[in-house]
XYZ file of C-alpha atoms in Angstrom:
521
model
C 2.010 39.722 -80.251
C 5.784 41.469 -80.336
C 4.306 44.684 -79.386
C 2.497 43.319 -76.254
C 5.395 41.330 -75.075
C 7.612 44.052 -75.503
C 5.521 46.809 -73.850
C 4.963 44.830 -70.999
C 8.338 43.190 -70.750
C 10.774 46.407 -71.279
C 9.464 47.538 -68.144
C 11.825 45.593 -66.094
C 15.108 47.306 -68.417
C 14.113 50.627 -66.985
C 17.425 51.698 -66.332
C 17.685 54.827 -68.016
C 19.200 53.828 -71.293
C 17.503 56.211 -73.992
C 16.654 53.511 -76.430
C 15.575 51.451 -73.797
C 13.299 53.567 -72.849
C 12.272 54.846 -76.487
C 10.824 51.692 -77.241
C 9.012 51.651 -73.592
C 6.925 54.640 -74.342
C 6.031 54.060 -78.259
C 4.725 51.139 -77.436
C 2.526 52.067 -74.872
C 1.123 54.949 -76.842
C 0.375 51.939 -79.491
C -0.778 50.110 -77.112
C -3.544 52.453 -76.019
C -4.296 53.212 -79.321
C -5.406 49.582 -79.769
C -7.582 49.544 -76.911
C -9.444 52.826 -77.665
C -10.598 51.225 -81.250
C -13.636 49.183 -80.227
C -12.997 46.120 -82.260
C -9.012 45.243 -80.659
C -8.150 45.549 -84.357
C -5.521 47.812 -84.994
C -5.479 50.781 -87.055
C -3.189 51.134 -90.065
C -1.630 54.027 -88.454
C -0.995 51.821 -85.740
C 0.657 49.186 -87.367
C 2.640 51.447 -89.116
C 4.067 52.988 -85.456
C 4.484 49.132 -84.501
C 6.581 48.736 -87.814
C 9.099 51.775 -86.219
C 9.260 50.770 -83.555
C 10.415 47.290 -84.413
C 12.589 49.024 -87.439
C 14.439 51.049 -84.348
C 15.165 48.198 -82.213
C 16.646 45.846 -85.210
C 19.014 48.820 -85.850
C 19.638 49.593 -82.257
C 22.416 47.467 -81.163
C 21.324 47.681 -77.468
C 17.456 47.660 -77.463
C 18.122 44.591 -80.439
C 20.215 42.453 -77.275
C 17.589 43.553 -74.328
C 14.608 42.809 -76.161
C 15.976 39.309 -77.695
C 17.068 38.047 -74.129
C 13.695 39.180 -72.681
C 12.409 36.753 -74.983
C 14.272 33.878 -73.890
C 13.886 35.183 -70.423
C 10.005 35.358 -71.301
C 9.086 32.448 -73.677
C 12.405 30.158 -74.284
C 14.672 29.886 -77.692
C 12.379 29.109 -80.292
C 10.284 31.838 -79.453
C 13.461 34.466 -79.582
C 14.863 33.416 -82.700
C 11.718 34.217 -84.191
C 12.039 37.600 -82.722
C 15.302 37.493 -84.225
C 14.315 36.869 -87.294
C 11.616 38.992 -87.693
C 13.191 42.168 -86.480
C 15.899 41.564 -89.058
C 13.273 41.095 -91.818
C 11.382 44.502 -90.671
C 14.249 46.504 -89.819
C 15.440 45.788 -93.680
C 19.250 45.138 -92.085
C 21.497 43.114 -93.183
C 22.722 40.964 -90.225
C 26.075 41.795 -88.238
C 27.962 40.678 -86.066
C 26.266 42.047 -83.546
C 23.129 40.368 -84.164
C 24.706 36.811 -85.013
C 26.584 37.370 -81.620
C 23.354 37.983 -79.891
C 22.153 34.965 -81.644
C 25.237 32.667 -80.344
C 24.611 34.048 -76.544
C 21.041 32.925 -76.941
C 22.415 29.488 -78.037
C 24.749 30.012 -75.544
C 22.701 29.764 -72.510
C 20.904 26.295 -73.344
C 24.565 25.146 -74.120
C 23.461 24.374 -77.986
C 27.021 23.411 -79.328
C 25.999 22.253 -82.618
C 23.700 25.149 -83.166
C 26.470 27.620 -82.393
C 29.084 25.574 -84.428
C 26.000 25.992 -87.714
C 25.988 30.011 -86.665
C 29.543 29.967 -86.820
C 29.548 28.253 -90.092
C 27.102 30.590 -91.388
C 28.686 33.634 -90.341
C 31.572 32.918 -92.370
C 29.872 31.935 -95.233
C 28.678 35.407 -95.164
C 31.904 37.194 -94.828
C 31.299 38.520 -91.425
C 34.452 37.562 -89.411
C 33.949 36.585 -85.970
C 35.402 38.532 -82.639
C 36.972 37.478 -79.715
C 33.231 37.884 -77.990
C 31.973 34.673 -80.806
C 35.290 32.466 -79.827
C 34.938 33.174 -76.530
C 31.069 32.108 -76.018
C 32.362 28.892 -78.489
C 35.134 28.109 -76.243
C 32.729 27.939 -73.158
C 29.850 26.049 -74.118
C 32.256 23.529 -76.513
C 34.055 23.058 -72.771
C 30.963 22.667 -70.868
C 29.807 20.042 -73.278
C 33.224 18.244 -72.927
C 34.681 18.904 -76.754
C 37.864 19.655 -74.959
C 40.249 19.081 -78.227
C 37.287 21.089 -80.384
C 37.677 24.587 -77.886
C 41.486 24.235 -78.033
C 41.443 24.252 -81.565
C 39.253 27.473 -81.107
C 41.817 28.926 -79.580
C 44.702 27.924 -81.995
C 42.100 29.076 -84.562
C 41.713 32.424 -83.519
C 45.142 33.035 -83.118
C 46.196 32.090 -86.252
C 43.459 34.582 -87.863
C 45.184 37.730 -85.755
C 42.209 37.301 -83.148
C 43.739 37.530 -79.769
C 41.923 35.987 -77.129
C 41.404 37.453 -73.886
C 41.254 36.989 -70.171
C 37.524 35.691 -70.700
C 38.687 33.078 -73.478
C 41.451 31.625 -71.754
C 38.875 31.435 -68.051
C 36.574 29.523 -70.059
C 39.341 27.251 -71.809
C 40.770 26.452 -67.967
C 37.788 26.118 -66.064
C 36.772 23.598 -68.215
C 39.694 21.377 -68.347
C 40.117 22.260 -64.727
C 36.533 20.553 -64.117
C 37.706 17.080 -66.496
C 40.672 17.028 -64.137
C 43.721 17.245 -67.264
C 45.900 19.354 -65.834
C 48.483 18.817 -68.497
C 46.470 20.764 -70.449
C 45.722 23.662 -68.349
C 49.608 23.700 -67.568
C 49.798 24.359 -71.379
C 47.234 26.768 -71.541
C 48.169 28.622 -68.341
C 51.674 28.845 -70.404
C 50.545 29.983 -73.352
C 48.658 33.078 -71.337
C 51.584 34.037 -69.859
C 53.612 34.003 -73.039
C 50.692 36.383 -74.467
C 50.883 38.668 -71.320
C 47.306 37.990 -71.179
C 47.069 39.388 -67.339
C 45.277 36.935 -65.168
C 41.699 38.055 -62.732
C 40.148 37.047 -60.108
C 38.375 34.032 -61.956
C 41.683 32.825 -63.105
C 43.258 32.220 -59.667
C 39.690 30.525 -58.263
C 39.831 28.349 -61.249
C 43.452 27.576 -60.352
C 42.147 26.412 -56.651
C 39.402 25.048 -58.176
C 41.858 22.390 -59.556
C 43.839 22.229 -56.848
C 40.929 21.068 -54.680
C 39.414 18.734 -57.247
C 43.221 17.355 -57.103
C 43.124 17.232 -53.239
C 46.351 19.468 -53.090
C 44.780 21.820 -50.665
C 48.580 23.051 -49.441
C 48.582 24.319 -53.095
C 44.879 25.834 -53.141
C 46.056 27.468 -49.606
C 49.864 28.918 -50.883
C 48.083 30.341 -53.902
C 46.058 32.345 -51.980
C 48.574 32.845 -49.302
C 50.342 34.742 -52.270
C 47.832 36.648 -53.508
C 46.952 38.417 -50.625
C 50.610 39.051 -50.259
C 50.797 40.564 -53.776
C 47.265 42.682 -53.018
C 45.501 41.134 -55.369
C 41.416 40.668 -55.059
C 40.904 36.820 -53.643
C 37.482 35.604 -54.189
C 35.538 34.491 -51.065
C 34.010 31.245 -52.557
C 37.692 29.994 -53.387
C 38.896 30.587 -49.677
C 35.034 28.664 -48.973
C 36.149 25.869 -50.955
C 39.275 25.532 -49.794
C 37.905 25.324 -46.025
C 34.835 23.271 -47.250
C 37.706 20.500 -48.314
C 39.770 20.656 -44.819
C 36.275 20.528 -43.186
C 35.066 17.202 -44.963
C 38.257 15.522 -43.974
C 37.872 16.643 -40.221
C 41.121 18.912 -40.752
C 40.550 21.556 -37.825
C 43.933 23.139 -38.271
C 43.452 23.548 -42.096
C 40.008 25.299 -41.527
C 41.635 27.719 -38.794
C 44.407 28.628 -41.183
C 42.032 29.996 -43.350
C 39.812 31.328 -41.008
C 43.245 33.528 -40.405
C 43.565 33.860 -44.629
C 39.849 35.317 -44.424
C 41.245 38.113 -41.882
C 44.425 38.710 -43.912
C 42.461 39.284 -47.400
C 39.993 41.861 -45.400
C 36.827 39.228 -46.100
C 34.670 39.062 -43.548
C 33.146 35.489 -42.540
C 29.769 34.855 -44.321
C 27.023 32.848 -43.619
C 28.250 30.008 -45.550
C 31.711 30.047 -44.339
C 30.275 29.918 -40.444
C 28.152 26.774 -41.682
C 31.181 25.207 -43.008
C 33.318 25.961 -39.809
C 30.140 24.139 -38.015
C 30.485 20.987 -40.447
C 34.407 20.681 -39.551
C 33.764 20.730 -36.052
C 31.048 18.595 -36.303
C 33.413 15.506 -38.265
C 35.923 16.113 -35.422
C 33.362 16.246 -32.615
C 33.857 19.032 -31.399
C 30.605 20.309 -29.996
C 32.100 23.226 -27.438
C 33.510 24.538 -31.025
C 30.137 24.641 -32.618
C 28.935 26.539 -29.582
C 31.728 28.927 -30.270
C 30.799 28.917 -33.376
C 27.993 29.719 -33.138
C 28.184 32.462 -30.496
C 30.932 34.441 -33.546
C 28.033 33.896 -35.639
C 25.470 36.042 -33.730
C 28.488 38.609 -32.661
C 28.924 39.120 -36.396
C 24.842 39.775 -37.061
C 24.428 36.727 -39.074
C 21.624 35.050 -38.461
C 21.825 31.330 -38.283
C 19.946 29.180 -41.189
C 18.074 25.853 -41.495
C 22.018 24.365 -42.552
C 23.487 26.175 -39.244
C 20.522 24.517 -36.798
C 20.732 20.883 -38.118
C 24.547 21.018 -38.290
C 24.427 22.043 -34.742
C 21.979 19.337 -33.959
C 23.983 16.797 -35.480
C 26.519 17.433 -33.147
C 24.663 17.163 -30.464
C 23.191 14.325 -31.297
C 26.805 12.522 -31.870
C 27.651 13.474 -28.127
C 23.918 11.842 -27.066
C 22.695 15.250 -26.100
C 19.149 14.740 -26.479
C 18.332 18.076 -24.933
C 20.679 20.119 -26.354
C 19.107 18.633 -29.809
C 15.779 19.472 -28.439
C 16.787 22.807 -27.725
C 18.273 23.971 -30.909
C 15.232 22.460 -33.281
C 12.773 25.176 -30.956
C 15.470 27.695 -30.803
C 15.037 27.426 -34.909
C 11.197 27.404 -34.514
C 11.669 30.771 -32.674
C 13.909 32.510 -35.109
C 11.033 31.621 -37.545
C 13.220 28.939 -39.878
C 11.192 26.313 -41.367
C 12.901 23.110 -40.914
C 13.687 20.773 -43.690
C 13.428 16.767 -44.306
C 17.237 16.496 -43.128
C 16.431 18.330 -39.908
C 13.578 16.601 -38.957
C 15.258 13.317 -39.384
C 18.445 14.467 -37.104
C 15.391 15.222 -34.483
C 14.340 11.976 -34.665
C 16.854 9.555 -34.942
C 18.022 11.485 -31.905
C 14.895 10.117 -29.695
C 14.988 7.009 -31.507
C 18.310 6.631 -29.571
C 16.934 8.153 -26.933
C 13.848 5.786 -27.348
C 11.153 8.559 -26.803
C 8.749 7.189 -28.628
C 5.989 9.823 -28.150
C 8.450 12.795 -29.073
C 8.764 10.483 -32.052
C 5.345 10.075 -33.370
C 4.781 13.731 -32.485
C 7.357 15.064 -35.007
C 6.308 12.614 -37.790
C 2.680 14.168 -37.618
C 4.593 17.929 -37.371
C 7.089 16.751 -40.052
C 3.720 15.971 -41.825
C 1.424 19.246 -41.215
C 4.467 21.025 -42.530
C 4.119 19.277 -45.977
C 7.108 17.206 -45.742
C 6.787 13.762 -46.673
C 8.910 11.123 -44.910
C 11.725 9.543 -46.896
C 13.039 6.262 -46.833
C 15.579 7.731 -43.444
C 12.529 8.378 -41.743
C 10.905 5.346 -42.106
C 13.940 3.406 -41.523
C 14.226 5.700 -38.042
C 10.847 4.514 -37.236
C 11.296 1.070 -38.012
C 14.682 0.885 -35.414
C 12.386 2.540 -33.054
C 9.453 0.172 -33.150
C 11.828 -2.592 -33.704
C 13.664 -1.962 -30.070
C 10.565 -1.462 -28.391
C 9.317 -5.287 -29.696
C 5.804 -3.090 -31.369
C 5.737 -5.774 -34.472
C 2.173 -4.565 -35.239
C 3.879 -0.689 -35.311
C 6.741 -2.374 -37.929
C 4.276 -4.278 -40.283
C 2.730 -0.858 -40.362
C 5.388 1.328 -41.138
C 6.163 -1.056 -43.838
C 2.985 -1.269 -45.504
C 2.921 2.676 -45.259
C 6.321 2.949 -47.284
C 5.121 0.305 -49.801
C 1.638 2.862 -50.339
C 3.787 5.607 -50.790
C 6.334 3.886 -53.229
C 9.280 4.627 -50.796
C 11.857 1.513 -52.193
C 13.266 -0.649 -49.309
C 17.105 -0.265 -48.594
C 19.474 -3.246 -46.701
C 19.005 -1.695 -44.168
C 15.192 -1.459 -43.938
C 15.138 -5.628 -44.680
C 17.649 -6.093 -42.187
C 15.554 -4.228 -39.939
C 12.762 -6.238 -40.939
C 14.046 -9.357 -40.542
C 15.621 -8.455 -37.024
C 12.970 -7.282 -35.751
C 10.249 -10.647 -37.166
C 13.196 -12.718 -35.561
C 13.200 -11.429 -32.335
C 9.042 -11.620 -31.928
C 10.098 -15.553 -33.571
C 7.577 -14.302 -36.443
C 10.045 -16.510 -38.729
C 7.382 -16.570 -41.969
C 7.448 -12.892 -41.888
C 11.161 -12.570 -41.552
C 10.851 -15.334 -44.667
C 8.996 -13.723 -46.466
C 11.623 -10.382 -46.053
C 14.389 -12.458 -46.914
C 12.184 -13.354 -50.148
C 11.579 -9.643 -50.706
C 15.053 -8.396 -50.698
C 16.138 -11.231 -53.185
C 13.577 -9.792 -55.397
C 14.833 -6.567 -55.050
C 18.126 -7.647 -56.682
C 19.478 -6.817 -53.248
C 22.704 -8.666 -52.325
C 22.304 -10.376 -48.925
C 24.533 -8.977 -45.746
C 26.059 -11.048 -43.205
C 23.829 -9.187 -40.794
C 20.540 -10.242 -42.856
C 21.435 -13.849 -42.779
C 22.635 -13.920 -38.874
C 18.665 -12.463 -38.421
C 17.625 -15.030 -40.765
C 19.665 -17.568 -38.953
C 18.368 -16.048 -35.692
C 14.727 -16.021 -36.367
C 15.017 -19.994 -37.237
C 17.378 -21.304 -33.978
C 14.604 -19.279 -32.191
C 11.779 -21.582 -33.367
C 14.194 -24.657 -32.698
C 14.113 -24.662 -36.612
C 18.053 -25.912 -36.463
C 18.070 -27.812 -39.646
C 17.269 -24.254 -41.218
C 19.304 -22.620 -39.527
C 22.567 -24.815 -40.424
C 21.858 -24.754 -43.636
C 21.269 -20.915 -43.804
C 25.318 -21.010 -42.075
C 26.542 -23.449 -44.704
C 25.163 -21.674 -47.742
C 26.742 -18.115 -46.618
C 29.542 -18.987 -47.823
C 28.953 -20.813 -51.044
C 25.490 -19.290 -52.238
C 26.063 -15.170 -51.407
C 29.420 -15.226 -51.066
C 29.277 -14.466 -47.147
C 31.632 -15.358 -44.187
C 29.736 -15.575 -41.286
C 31.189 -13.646 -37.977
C 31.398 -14.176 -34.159
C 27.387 -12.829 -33.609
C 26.211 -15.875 -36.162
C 28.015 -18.249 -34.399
C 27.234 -16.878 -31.062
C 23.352 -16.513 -31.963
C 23.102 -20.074 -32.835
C 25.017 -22.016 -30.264
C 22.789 -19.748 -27.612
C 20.116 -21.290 -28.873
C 20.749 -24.450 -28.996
C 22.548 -24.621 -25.610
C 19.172 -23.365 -24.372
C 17.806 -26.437 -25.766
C 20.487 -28.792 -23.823
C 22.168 -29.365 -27.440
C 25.215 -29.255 -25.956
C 27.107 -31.290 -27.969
C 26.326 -29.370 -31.336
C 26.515 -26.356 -29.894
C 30.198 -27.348 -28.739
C 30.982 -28.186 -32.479
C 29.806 -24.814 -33.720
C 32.289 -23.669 -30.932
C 34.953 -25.347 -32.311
C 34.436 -24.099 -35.630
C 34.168 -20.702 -34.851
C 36.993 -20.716 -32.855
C 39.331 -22.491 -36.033
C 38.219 -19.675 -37.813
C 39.811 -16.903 -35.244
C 36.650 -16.278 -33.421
C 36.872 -15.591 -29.844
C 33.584 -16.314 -28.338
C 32.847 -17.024 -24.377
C 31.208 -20.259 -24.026
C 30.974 -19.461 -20.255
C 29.045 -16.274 -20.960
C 26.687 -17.466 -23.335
């Protein structure tokens, strides 16, 4: 079973490494020698030349690392410390360090903490004394797993056995404390590098604006690069993304074009990823005509817009009510052959559900559909506003049924919806029956779902109901009602000539700072 696997795996390590390769070629040879005896079984000469081979890559520090991370690659852990162990048992070796350090990078990538804690244990019990490679791999996963104190005491370890740790155990040390936000600690640590004259890389300073970002000092994040670039030193494009990515969620336009200007400065050109995120800042500040800009740098610079690029664009567009211009740029995406996603097609449609193009509508849902995406609770909540505007209560019981069949969970908003819309048709047992729905959802009422509730039962004259619905608000959900449920009730009932309740409810509402029109209603 080794032999196949390893034939037919080594293949892809074809890099011209000699011992590599050595065990490429015997083990084809065996291989062919087991399929010229008729029977598949192999020939004691055979196994013998299997029993080489696997002697040579036990001693062969190289082929020993390749071949045990193929396995991983290939069949998962269990299946590579089995490997492990049996190329120690027929290579007659006594394990290293090597191999245990192969064995803690295969723990390594699952993050197994404890087992690499029992390795280390072991390893030491044998007498072989770890390397600043062992700490190192420690330090990280301990960190990833959140044993903070644990991977500092690593490091205090190692240096008190005359191990000094490197650029690689100090990244791994910082980038995790960096991600638990303790930057006490990475002060200290940051320190105790520099007292070591442990120079810092590339990784260091992103870590260092990693933090500052987490932090929200972006000022900081920005000077650090500012100085960088200033002392020549290589800036990493995904900390100057970052960095913009943070000024872009808050709608900072001048933050994003200072880096835009840090980009030219540290001779990085503007990816595709760093256009998308120029597109998202102009979208939170409006700006359309600087998406369009945007987007006309993009093309001058040969990049070639993405599904992200399109539905940021359309976003915009639809913000500004462009329904064309939204049109547009989903076909223009069509015709640079980009499938669109679940996020695009619901920025298409809740643009004609503005728009109220109903047709446009249903003929994207069915597209959305053909292209294997199923809707999500946004798009059924789209078509719900839509059929709820156009008074199509047949079209909402529908779409509600649909999402029930397809175990989409109702939101607030989709019972409020529900609820509106039964209230306006004065289908009050439906909107009831919402109201019932939503409680048994363990979903808190809004002041909007009891003003339709409210609505739905001053509509059918039910004004007992309805008062009582107003009254409990308050005291049952914990609700204060607002000028529209005042206004929606003493409508009604001044279309009923109850003038003189409906000039109490005034009153009221108006004690309680609401300014509502009686002339207008």
């Amino acid at each position: 079973m080794f032999v196949n696997a390893a034939s037919y795996g080594t293949g892809r390590f074809r890099d011209g490494r000699r011992a590599v390769c050595f065990v490429d070629v015997q083990c084809d040879r065996v291989l062919r020698e087991f399929v010229r005896n008729s029977r598949g079984i192999p020939s004691a000469e055979a196994l013998r030349r299997v029993q080489a081979i696997e002697a040579e890559c036990a001693r062969n520090p190289k082929v020993f690392s390749k071949l045990i991370d193929l396995f991983h690659d290939k069949y998962g852990v269990e299946e590579a410390e089995e490997v492990w162990r049996w190329l120690v048992q027929v290579g007659e070796v006594e394990p290293n360090l090597n191999h245990f350090n192969v064995k803690m990078r295969l723990y390594s990538q699952g993050l197994e903490a404890d087992k690499m804690i029992g390795l280390k244990n072991r390893m030491e019990e044998n007498g072989i004394r770890l390397d600043v490679v062992s700490y190192s791999m420690l330090i990280h996963v301990l960190g990833k797993c959140g044993q903070l104190e644990e991977a500092e005491g690593l490091v205090s370890e190692m240096q008190r056995k005359g191990i000094k740790p490197n650029v690689v155990t100090f990244n791994s040390l910082l980038s995790s404390l960096s991600e638990h936000n303790d930057m006490a600690r990475f002060r200290h640590w940051k320190s105790v590098m520099r007292k070591l004259r442990i120079p810092e890389n590339a990784l260091t300073a992103s870590i260092l604006v990693d933090s500052y970002v987490r932090l929200g000092q972006l000022i900081q994040a920005e000077n650090l690069i500012s100085d960088m670039i200033r002392q020549k030193k290589r800036v990493k494009p995904e900390s100057l993304t970052r960095v913009m990515n943070s000024y872009a969620s808050s709608g900072d336009i001048d933050g994003v074009e200072r880096c835009k200007l840090l980009y030219q400065a540290a001779g990085i050109p503007l990816g595709e990823h760093a256009f998308n995120v120029l597109l998202k800042a102009f979208l939170r500040a409006g700006d359309a005509d600087g998406m369009i800009r945007t987007s006309k740098m993009m093309r001058s610079a040969n990049i070639e817009p993405n599904a992200v690029t399109f539905t940021t664009l359309m976003k915009a567009c639809s913000a500004k009510g462009d329904v064309r211009r939204v049109h547009r740029c989903f076909h223009q995406m069509l015709r640079f052959g980009i499938k669109p996603d679940r996020i695009t097609y619901n920025t298409l449609l809740n643009s004609l559900r503005v728009a109220g193009d109903v047709r446009n509508v249903e003929k994207y849902v069915k597209m959305m559909e053909r292209d294997g995406i199923n809707p999500d609770v946004v798009t059924y909540n789209t078509l719900l506003s839509l059929y709820s505007e156009c008074g199509r209560i047949a079209d909402v019981k529908r779409i509600s049924a649909k999402m029930r069949e397809a175990n989409v969970a109702h939101t607030e908003f989709t019972y409020n919806t529900l609820i509106s819309a039964y209230a306006n048709a004065g289908d009050v047992d439906s909107a009831e029956e919402e109201f019932y729905n939503l409680k048994a959802s363990e979903i808190r009422p809004t002041v909007v779902t009891l003003t339709a509730l409210i609505h739905a039962h001053a509509k059918n004259e039910n004004f007992f109901v309805a008062e009582r619905i107003l009254r409990q608000m308050k005291d049952a959900y914990g609700v204060r009602p607002n000028h529209v449920t005042y206004s929606c009730l003493i409508h009604a009932m001044l279309k009923l000539d109850a003038r003189d309740r409906a000039m109490e409810l005034y009153e009221e509402a108006k004690s309680q700072g609401f300014k509502i029109n009686i002339d207008t209603i």
